[in-house]
PDB file of N, CA and C in Angstrom:
ATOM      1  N   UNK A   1     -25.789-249.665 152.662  1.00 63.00           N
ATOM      2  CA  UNK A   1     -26.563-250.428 153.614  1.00 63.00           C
ATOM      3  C   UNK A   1     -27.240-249.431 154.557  1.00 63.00           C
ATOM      4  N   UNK A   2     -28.371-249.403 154.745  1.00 69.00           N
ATOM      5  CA  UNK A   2     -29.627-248.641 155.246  1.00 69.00           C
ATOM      6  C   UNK A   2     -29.335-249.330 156.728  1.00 69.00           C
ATOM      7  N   UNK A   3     -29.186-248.274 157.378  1.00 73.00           N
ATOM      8  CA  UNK A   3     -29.184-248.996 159.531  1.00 73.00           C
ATOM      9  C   UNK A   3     -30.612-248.245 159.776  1.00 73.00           C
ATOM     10  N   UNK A   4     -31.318-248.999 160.508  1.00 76.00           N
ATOM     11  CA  UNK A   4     -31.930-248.496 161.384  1.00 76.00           C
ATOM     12  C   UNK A   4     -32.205-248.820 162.620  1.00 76.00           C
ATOM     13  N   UNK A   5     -32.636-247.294 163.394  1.00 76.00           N
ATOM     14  CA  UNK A   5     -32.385-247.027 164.972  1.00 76.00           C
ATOM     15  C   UNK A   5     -33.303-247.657 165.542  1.00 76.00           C
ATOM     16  N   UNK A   6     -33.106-248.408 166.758  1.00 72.00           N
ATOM     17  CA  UNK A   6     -33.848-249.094 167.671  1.00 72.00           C
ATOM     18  C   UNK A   6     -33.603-248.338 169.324  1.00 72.00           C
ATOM     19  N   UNK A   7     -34.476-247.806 169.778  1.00 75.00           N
ATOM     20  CA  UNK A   7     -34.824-246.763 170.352  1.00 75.00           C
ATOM     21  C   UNK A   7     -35.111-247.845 172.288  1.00 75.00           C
ATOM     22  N   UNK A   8     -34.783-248.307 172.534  1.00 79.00           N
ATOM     23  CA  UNK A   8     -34.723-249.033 173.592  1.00 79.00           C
ATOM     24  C   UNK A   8     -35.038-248.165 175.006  1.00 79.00           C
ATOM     25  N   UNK A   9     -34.656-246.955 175.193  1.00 84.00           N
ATOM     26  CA  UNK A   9     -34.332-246.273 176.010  1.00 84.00           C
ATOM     27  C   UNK A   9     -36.170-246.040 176.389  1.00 84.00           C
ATOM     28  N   UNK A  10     -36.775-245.586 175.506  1.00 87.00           N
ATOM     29  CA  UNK A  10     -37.799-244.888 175.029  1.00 87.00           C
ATOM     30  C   UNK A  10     -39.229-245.845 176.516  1.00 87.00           C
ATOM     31  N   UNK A  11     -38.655-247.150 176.459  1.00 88.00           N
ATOM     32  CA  UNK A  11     -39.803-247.828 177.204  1.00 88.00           C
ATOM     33  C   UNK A  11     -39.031-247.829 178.718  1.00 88.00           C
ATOM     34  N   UNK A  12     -37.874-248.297 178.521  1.00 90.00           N
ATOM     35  CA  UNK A  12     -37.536-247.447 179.945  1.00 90.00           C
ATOM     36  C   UNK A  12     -37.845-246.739 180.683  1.00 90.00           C
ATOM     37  N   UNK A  13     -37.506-245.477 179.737  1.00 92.00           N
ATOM     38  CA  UNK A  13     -38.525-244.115 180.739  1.00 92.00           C
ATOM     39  C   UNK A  13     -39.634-244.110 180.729  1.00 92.00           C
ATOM     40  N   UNK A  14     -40.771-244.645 179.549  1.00 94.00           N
ATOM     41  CA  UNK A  14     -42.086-244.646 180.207  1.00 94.00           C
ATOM     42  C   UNK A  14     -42.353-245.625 181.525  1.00 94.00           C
ATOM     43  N   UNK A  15     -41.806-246.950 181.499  1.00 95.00           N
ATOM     44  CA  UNK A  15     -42.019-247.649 183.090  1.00 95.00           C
ATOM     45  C   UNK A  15     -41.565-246.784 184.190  1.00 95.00           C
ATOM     46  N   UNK A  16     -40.333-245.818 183.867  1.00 96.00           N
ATOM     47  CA  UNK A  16     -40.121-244.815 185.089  1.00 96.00           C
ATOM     48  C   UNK A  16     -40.972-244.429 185.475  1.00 96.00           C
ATOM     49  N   UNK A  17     -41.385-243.510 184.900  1.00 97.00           N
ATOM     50  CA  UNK A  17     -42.654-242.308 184.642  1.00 97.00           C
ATOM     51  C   UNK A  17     -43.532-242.989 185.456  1.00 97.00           C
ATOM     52  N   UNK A  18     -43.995-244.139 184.966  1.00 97.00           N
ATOM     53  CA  UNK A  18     -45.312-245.113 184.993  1.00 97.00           C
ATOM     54  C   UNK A  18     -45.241-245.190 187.095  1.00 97.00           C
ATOM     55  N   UNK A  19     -44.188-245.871 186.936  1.00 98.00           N
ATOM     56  CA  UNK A  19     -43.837-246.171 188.409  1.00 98.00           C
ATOM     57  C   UNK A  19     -43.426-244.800 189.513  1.00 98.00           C
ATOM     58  N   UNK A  20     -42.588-243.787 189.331  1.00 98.00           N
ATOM     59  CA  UNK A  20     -42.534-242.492 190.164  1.00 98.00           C
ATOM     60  C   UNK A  20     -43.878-242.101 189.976  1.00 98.00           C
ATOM     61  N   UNK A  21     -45.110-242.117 189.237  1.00 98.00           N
ATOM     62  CA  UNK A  21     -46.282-241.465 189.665  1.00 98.00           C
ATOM     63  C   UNK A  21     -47.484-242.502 190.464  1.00 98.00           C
ATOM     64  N   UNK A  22     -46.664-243.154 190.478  1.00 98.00           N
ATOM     65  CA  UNK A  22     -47.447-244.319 191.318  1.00 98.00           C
ATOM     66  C   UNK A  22     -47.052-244.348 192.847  1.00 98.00           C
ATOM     67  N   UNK A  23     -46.134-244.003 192.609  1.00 98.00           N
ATOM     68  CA  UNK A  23     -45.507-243.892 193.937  1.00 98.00           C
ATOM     69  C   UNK A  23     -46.085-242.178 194.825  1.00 98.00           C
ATOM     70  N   UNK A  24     -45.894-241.200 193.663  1.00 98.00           N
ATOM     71  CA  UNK A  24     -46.489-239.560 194.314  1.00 98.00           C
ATOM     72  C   UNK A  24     -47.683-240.243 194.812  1.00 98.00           C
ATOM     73  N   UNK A  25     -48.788-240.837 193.895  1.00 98.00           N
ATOM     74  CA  UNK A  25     -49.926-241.103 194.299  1.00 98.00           C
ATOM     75  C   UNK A  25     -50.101-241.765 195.762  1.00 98.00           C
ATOM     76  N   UNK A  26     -49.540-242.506 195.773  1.00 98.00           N
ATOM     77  CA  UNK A  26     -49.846-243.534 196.883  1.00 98.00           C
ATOM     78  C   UNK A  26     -49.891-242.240 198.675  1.00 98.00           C
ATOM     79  N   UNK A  27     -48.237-241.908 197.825  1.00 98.00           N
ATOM     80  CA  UNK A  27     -47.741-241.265 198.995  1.00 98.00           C
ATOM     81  C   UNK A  27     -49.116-239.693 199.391  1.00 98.00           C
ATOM     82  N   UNK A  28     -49.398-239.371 198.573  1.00 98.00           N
ATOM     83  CA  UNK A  28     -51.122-238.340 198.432  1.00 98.00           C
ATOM     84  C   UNK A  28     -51.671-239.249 199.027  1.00 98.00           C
ATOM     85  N   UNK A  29     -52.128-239.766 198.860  1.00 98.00           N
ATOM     86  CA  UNK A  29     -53.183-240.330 199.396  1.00 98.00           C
ATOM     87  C   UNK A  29     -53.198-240.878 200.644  1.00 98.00           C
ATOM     88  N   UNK A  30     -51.651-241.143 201.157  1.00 97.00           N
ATOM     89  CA  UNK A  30     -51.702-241.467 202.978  1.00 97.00           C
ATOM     90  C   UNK A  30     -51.426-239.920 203.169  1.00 97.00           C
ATOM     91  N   UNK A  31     -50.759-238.879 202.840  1.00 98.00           N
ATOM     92  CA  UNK A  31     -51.048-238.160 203.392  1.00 98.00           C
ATOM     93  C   UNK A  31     -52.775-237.383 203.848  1.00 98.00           C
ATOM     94  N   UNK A  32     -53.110-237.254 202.378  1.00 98.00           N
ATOM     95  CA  UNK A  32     -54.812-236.905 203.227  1.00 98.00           C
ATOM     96  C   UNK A  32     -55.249-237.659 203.498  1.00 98.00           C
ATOM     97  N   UNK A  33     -55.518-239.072 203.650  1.00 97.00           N
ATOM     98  CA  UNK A  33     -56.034-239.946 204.841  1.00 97.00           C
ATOM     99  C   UNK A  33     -55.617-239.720 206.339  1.00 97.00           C
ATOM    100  N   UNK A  34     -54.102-239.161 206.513  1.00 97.00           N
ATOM    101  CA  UNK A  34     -54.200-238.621 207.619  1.00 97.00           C
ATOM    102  C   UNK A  34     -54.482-237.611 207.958  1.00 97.00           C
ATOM    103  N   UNK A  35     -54.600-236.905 206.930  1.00 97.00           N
ATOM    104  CA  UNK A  35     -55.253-234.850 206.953  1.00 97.00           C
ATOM    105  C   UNK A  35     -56.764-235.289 207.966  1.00 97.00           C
ATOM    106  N   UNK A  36     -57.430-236.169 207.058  1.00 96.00           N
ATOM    107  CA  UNK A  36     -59.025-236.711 207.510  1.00 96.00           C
ATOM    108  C   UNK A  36     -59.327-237.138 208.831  1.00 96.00           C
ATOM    109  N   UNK A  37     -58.537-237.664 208.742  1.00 96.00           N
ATOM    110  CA  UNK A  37     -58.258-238.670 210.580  1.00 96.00           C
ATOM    111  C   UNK A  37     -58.061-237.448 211.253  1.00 96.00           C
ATOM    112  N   UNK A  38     -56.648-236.512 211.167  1.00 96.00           N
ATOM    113  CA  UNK A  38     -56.768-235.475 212.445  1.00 96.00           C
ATOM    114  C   UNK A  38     -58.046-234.777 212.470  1.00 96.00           C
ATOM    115  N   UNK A  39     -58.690-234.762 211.228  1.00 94.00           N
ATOM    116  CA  UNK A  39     -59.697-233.363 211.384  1.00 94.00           C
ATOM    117  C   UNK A  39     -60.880-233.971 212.142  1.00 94.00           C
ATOM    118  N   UNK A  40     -61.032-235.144 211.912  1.00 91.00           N
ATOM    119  CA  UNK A  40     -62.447-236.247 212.441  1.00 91.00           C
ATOM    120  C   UNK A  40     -61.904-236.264 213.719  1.00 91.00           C
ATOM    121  N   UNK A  41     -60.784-236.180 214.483  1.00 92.00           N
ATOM    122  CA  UNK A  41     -60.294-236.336 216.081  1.00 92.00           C
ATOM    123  C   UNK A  41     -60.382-235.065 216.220  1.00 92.00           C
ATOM    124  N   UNK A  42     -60.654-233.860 215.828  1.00 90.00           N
ATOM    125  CA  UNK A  42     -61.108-232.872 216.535  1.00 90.00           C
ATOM    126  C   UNK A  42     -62.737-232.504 216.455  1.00 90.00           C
ATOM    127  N   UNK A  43     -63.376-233.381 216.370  1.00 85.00           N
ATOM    128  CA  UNK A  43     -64.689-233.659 215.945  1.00 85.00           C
ATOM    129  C   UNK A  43     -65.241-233.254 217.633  1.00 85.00           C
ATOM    130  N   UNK A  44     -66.334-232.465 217.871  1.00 84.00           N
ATOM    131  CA  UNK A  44     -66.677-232.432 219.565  1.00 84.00           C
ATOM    132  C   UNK A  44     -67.298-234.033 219.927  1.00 84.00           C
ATOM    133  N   UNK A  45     -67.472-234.293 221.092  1.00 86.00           N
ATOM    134  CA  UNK A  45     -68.425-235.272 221.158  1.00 86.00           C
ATOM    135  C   UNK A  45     -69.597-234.910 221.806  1.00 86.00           C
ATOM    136  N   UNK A  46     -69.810-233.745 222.863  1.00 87.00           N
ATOM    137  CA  UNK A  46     -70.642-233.405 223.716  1.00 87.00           C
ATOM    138  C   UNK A  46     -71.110-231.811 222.978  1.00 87.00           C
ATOM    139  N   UNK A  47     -72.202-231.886 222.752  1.00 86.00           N
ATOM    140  CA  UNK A  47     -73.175-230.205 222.628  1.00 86.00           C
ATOM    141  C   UNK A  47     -73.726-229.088 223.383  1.00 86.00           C
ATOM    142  N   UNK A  48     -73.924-228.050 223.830  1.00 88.00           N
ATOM    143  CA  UNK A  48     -74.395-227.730 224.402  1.00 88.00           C
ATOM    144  C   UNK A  48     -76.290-227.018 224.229  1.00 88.00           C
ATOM    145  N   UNK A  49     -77.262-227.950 224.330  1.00 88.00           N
ATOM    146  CA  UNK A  49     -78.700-228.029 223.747  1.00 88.00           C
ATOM    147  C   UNK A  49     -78.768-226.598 224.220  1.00 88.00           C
ATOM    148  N   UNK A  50     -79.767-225.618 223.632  1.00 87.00           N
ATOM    149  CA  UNK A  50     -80.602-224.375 224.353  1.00 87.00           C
ATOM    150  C   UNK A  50     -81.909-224.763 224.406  1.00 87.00           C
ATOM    151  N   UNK A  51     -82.335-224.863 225.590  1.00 83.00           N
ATOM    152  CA  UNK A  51     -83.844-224.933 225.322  1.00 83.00           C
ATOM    153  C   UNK A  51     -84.569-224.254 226.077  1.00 83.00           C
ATOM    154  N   UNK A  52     -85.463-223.382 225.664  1.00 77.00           N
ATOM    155  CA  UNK A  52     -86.638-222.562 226.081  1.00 77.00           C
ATOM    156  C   UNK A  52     -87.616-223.163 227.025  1.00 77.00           C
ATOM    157  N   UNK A  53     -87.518-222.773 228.397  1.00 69.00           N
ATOM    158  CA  UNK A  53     -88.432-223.345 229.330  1.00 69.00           C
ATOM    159  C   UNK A  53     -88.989-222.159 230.521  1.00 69.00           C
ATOM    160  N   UNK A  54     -90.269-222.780 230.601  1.00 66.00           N
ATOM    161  CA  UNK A  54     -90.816-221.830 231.813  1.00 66.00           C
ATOM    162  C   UNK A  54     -90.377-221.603 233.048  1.00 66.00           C
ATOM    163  N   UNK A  55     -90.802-220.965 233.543  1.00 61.00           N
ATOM    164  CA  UNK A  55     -89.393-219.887 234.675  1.00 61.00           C
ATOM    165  C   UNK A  55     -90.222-221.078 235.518  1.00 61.00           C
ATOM    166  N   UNK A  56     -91.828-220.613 235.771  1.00 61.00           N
ATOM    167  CA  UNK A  56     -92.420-221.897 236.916  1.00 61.00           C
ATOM    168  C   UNK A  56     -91.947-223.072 236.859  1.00 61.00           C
ATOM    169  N   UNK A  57     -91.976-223.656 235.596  1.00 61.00           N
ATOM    170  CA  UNK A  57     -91.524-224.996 236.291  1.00 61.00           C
ATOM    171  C   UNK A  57     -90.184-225.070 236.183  1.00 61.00           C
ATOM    172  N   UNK A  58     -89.341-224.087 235.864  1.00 59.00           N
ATOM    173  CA  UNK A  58     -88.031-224.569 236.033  1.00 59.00           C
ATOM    174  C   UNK A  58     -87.618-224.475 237.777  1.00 59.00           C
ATOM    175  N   UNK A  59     -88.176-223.507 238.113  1.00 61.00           N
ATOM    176  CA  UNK A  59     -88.137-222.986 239.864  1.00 61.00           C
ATOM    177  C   UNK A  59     -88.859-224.529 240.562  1.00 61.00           C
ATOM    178  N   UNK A  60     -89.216-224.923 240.239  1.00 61.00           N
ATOM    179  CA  UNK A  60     -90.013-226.044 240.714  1.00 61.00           C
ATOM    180  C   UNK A  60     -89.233-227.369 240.980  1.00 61.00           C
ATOM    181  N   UNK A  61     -88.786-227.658 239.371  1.00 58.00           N
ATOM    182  CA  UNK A  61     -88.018-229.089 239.604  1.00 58.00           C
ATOM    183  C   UNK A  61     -85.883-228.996 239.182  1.00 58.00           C
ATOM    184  N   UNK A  62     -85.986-227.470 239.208  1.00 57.00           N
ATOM    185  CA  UNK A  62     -84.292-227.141 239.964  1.00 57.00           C
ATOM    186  C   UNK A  62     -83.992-226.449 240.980  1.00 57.00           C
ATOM    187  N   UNK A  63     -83.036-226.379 241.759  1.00 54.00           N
ATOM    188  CA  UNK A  63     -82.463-225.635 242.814  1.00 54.00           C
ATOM    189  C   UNK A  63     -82.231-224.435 242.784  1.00 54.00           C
ATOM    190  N   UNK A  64     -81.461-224.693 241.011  1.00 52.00           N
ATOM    191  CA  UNK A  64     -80.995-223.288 241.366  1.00 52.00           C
ATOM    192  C   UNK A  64     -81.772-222.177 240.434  1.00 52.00           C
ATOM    193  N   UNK A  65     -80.838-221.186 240.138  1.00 52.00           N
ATOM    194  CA  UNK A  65     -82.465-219.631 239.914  1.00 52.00           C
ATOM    195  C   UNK A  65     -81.600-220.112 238.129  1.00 52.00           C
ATOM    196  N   UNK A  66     -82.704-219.540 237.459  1.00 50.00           N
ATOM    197  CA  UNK A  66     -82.318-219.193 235.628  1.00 50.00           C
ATOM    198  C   UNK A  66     -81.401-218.268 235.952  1.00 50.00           C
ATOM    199  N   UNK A  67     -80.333-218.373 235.119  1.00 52.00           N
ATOM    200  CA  UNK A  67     -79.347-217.403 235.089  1.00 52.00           C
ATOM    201  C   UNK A  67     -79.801-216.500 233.885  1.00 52.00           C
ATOM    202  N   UNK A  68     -80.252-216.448 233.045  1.00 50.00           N
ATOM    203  CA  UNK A  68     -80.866-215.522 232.361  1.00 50.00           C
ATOM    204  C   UNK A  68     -82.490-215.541 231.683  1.00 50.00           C
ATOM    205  N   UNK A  69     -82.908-215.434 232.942  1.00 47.00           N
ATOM    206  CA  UNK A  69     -84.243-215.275 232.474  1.00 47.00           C
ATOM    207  C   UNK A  69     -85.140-213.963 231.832  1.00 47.00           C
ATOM    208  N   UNK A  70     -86.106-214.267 231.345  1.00 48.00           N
ATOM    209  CA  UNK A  70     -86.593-213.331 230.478  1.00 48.00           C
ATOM    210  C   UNK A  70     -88.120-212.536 230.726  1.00 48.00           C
ATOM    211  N   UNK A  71     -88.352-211.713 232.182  1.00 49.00           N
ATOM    212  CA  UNK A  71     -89.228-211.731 232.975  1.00 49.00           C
ATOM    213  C   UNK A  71     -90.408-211.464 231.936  1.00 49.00           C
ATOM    214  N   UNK A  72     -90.060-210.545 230.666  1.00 54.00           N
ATOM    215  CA  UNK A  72     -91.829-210.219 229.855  1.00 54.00           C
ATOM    216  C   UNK A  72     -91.892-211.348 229.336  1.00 54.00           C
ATOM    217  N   UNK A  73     -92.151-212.331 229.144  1.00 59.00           N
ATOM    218  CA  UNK A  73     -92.643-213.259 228.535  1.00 59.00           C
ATOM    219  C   UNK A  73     -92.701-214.849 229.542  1.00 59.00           C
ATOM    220  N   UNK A  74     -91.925-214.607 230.282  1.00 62.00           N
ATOM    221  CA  UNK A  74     -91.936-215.814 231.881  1.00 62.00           C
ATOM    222  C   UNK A  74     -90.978-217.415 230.996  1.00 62.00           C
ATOM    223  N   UNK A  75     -90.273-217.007 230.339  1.00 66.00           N
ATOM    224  CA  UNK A  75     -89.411-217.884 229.645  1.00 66.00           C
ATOM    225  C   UNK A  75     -87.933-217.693 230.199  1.00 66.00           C
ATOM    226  N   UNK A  76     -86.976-218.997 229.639  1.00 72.00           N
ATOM    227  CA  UNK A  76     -85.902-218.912 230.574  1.00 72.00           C
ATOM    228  C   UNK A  76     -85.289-220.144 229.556  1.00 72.00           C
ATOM    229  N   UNK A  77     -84.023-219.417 229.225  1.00 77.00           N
ATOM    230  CA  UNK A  77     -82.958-220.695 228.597  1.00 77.00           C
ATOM    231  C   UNK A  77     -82.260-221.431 228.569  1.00 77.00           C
ATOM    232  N   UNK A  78     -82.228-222.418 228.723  1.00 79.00           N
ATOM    233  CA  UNK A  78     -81.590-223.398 229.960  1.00 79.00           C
ATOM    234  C   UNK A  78     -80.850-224.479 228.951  1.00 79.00           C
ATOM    235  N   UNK A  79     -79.530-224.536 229.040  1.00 84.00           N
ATOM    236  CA  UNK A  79     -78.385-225.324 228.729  1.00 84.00           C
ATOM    237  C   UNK A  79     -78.664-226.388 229.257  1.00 84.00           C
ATOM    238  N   UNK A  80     -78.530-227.428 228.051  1.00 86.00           N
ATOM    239  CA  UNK A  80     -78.028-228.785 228.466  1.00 86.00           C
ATOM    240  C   UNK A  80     -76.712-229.300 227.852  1.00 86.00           C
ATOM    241  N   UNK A  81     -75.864-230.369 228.731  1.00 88.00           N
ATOM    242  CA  UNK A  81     -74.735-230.830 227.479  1.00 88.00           C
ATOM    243  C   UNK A  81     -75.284-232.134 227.441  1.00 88.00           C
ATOM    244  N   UNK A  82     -75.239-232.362 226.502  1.00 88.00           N
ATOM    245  CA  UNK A  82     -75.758-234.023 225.685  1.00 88.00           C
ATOM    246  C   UNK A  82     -74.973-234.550 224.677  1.00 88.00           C
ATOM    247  N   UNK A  83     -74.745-235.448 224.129  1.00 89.00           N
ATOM    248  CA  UNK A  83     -74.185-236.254 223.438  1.00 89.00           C
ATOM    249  C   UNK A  83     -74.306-235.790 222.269  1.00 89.00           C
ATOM    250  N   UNK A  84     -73.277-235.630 221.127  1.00 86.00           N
ATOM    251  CA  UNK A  84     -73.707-235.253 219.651  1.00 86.00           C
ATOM    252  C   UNK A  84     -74.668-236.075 219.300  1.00 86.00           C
ATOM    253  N   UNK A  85     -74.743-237.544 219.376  1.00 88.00           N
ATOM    254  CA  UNK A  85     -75.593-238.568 218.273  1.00 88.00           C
ATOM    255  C   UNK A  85     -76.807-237.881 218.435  1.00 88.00           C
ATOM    256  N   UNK A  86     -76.955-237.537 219.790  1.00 89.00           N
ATOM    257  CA  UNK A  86     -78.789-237.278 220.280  1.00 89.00           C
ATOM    258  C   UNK A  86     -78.997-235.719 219.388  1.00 89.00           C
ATOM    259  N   UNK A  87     -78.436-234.883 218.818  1.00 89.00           N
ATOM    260  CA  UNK A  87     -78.497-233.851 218.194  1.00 89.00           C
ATOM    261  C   UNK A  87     -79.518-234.097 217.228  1.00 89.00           C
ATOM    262  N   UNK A  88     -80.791-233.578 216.893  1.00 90.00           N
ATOM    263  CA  UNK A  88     -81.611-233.601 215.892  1.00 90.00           C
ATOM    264  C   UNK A  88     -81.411-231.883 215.144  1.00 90.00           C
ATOM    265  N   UNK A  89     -82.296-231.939 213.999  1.00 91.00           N
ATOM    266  CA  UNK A  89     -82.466-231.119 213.440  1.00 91.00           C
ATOM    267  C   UNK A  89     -83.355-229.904 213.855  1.00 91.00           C
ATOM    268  N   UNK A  90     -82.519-228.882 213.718  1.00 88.00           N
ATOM    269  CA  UNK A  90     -84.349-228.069 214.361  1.00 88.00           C
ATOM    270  C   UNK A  90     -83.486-227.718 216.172  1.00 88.00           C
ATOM    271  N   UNK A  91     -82.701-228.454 216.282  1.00 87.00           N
ATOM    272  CA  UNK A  91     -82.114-227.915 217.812  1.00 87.00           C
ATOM    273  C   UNK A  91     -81.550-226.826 217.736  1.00 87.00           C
ATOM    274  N   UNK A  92     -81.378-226.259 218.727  1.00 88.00           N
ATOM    275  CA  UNK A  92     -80.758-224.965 218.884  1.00 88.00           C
ATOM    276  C   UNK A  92     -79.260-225.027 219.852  1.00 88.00           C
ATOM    277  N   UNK A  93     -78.495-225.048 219.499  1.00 88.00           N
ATOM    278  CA  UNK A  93     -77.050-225.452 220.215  1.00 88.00           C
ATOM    279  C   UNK A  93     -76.227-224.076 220.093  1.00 88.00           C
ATOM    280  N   UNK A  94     -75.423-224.348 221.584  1.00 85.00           N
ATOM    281  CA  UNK A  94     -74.648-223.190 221.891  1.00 85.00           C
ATOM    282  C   UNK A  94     -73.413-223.461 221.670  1.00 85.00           C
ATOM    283  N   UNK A  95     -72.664-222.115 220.669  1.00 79.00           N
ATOM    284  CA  UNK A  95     -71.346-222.628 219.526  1.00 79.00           C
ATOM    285  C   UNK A  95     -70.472-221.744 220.618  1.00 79.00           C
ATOM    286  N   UNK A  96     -69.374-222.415 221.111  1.00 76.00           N
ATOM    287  CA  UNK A  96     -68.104-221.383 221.239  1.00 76.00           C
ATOM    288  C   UNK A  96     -67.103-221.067 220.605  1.00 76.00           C
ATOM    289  N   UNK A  97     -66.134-220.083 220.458  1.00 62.00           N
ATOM    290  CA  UNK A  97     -65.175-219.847 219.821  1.00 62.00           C
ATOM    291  C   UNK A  97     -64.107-220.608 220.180  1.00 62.00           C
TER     292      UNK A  97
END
């Protein structure tokens, strides 16, 4: 009489398998969702604009003197802080370390 083996075990461990990598996954994936979140909360909100302006009229409609002005050419660079959204392309912004 011929037996043969019936292997039961075999689907077992694939639903294991099936289910512990479902589980790594999940657990990946809240972790870098929170990787994303901290890195977006260190996001700046405020810029600092550079913009190139004349010494005359800056003496005119501020108080105080250009702190680094540029006497051969009568230009003068003058910091603003503004809002990121207002940031266009083509601006010139001052990066700190």
């Amino acid at each position: 009489v011929a037996t043969s083996h019936v292997f039961f075990e075999t689907t077992g461990m694939l639903l294991m398998f099936v289910t512990i990598g479902k589980f790594i996954e999940a657990y990946a994936k809240r972790r870098s969702f929170a990787a994303i979140s901290n890195l977006l909360k260190l996001q700046p909100r405020e810029a600092l604009l550079v913009v190139q302006s004349d010494i005359d009229y800056y003496k005119e409609n501020f108080t105080t003197d250009p702190t680094n002005a540029n006497n051969t050419n009568n230009t003068t660079e003058v910091t603003k802080l503004i809002s990121l959204d207002l940031v266009q392309r083509g601006d010139v912004l001052k990066v700190f370390p």
